[in-house]
mmCIF file of C-alpha atoms in Angstrom:
data_model
loop_
_atom_site.group_PDB
_atom_site.id
_atom_site.type_symbol
_atom_site.label_atom_id
_atom_site.label_comp_id
_atom_site.label_asym_id
_atom_site.label_seq_id
_atom_site.Cartn_x
_atom_site.Cartn_y
_atom_site.Cartn_z
ATOM 1 C CA MET A 260 11.841 -26.804 -4.332
ATOM 2 C CA VAL A 261 7.584 -26.727 -4.478
ATOM 3 C CA GLN A 262 8.436 -30.830 -4.063
ATOM 4 C CA ALA A 263 9.496 -29.924 -0.989
ATOM 5 C CA GLY A 264 6.761 -26.589 -0.236
ATOM 6 C CA TRP A 265 9.435 -24.576 -0.035
ATOM 7 C CA MET A 266 7.763 -22.252 -3.755
ATOM 8 C CA PRO A 267 4.549 -21.635 -5.088
ATOM 9 C CA ARG A 268 2.913 -24.413 -7.217
ATOM 10 C CA PRO A 269 3.311 -22.710 -11.087
ATOM 11 C CA LYS A 270 -0.901 -22.375 -12.538
ATOM 12 C CA ARG A 271 -1.173 -23.548 -15.722
ATOM 13 C CA VAL A 272 -2.886 -21.201 -18.577
ATOM 14 C CA PHE A 273 -3.341 -22.204 -21.457
ATOM 15 C CA SER A 274 0.515 -24.239 -22.881
ATOM 16 C CA ARG A 275 1.961 -21.454 -20.365
ATOM 17 C CA LEU A 276 3.307 -21.952 -16.650
ATOM 18 C CA ILE A 277 2.996 -18.558 -14.478
ATOM 19 C CA TRP A 278 3.962 -17.446 -11.407
ATOM 20 C CA ASP A 279 2.537 -15.855 -9.089
ATOM 21 C CA ARG A 280 4.812 -13.144 -8.187
ATOM 22 C CA LEU A 281 3.051 -12.076 -4.479
ATOM 23 C CA GLN A 282 3.630 -16.091 -3.596
ATOM 24 C CA LEU A 283 7.817 -15.774 -4.622
ATOM 25 C CA ASP A 284 8.107 -12.806 -3.315
ATOM 26 C CA ALA A 285 6.801 -14.120 0.325
ATOM 27 C CA ALA A 286 8.411 -17.314 -0.613
ATOM 28 C CA PHE A 287 12.134 -16.106 -1.109
ATOM 29 C CA THR A 288 11.577 -14.088 2.093
ATOM 30 C CA ASP A 289 10.265 -16.814 4.510
ATOM 31 C CA LEU A 290 13.335 -18.374 2.982
ATOM 32 C CA SER A 291 15.751 -15.815 3.608
ATOM 33 C CA GLU A 292 14.813 -16.298 6.899
ATOM 34 C CA GLN A 293 15.249 -19.363 7.978
ATOM 35 C CA PRO A 294 18.421 -19.601 9.203
ATOM 36 C CA ALA A 295 20.854 -22.211 7.244
ATOM 37 C CA ASN A 296 23.244 -23.136 11.229
ATOM 38 C CA PRO A 297 21.480 -25.998 13.444
ATOM 39 C CA LEU A 298 22.121 -23.618 16.303
ATOM 40 C CA ASP A 299 21.260 -21.062 15.657
ATOM 41 C CA ARG A 300 17.998 -22.588 15.068
ATOM 42 C CA ILE A 301 18.439 -23.970 18.071
ATOM 43 C CA PHE A 302 19.466 -20.996 19.766
ATOM 44 C CA ALA A 303 16.037 -18.754 17.903
ATOM 45 C CA ASN A 304 13.558 -21.023 19.866
ATOM 46 C CA ARG A 305 14.961 -20.759 23.408
ATOM 47 C CA PRO A 306 12.820 -19.234 25.859
ATOM 48 C CA GLY A 307 12.866 -15.658 26.202
ATOM 49 C CA PRO A 308 11.757 -11.642 24.716
ATOM 50 C CA LYS A 309 9.993 -13.146 21.656
ATOM 51 C CA PRO A 310 9.898 -10.137 17.680
ATOM 52 C CA ALA A 311 7.506 -7.826 17.722
ATOM 53 C CA GLY A 312 5.464 -8.738 14.987
ATOM 54 C CA ASP A 313 2.352 -10.326 16.944
ATOM 55 C CA GLY A 314 3.625 -14.006 15.544
ATOM 56 C CA LEU A 315 3.432 -12.883 11.846
ATOM 57 C CA SER A 316 6.076 -14.399 9.244
ATOM 58 C CA PRO A 317 8.030 -11.441 7.588
ATOM 59 C CA ALA A 318 5.942 -11.969 4.529
ATOM 60 C CA GLU A 319 2.718 -11.082 6.633
ATOM 61 C CA LEU A 320 5.076 -8.292 7.427
ATOM 62 C CA SER A 321 5.802 -6.891 4.563
ATOM 63 C CA ARG A 322 2.212 -7.259 3.582
ATOM 64 C CA ALA A 323 1.046 -5.346 5.795
ATOM 65 C CA ALA A 324 4.114 -2.462 5.750
ATOM 66 C CA LEU A 325 2.662 -2.700 1.531
ATOM 67 C CA GLU A 326 -0.768 -1.827 2.061
ATOM 68 C CA GLN A 327 -0.095 0.681 5.111
ATOM 69 C CA ALA A 328 1.932 3.039 2.267
ATOM 70 C CA ARG A 329 -1.105 2.144 -0.067
ATOM 71 C CA GLU A 330 -3.531 3.500 1.976
ATOM 72 C CA ALA A 331 -1.223 6.083 3.219
ATOM 73 C CA LEU A 332 -0.805 6.910 0.148
ATOM 74 C CA ARG A 333 -4.387 6.872 -0.993
ATOM 75 C CA ARG A 334 -4.942 8.834 1.532
ATOM 76 C CA GLN A 335 -2.722 12.224 0.382
ATOM 77 C CA GLU A 336 -3.740 11.284 -2.899
ATOM 78 C CA GLU A 337 -7.471 12.543 -1.679
ATOM 79 C CA GLN A 338 -6.090 15.877 0.565
ATOM 80 C CA ARG A 339 -4.682 16.426 -2.580
ATOM 81 C CA ILE A 340 -8.158 16.941 -4.762
ATOM 82 C CA GLU A 341 -9.493 18.243 -1.684
ATOM 83 C CA ASP A 342 -7.344 20.664 -1.933
ATOM 84 C CA GLU A 343 -7.042 21.437 -5.551
ATOM 85 C CA TRP A 344 -10.800 21.606 -5.269
ATOM 86 C CA GLU A 345 -10.569 24.230 -2.494
ATOM 87 C CA ALA A 346 -7.990 26.463 -4.039
ATOM 88 C CA ARG A 347 -10.403 26.406 -7.198
ATOM 89 C CA HIS A 348 -13.652 27.182 -5.955
ATOM 90 C CA GLU A 349 -11.759 30.322 -3.604
ATOM 91 C CA ALA A 350 -10.292 31.335 -7.145
ATOM 92 C CA ARG A 351 -14.190 31.591 -8.617
ATOM 93 C CA LYS A 352 -16.105 32.638 -5.744
ATOM 94 C CA ALA A 353 -13.314 35.095 -6.068
ATOM 95 C CA ALA A 354 -13.673 36.069 -9.176
ATOM 96 C CA ARG A 355 -17.118 35.706 -9.552
ATOM 97 C CA ALA A 356 -17.714 38.725 -6.420
ATOM 98 C CA LYS A 357 -15.136 40.513 -8.921
ATOM 99 C CA ALA A 358 -16.901 40.915 -11.963
ATOM 100 C CA ARG A 359 -20.442 41.786 -10.124
ATOM 101 C CA PRO A 360 -20.520 44.961 -9.760
ATOM 102 C CA PRO A 361 -20.855 47.403 -6.790
ATOM 103 C CA ARG A 362 -24.233 47.211 -4.975
ATOM 104 C CA ARG A 363 -26.062 50.535 -4.876
ATOM 105 C CA SER A 364 -27.425 51.785 -1.641
ATOM 106 C CA ASN A 365 -30.285 53.825 -0.913
ATOM 107 C CA ASP A 366 -29.739 56.806 -0.259
ATOM 108 C CA ARG A 367 -32.493 58.736 -1.376
#
């Protein structure tokens, strides 16, 4: 399968062969999308509306979805940290205001 170009080649690190997991995932995704039946190949190339995805392969779409999910998680974490900081800041302000002695008026 490597010689046919369906799977990525391993890399040699010292005396061991290792594979890039992301390249393997992408290769397996591409394999699962190839129709095994010749009639499926014929019907897949017929004119008509194309599926959404802007011409991206399933592996590229899954990578894009993964990046979007990571970005959403990063934004959620930033928002959580910001909210936590704001709550601490407000608590400190309240504690300072409570500890401060009341102001005396100069009503002589």
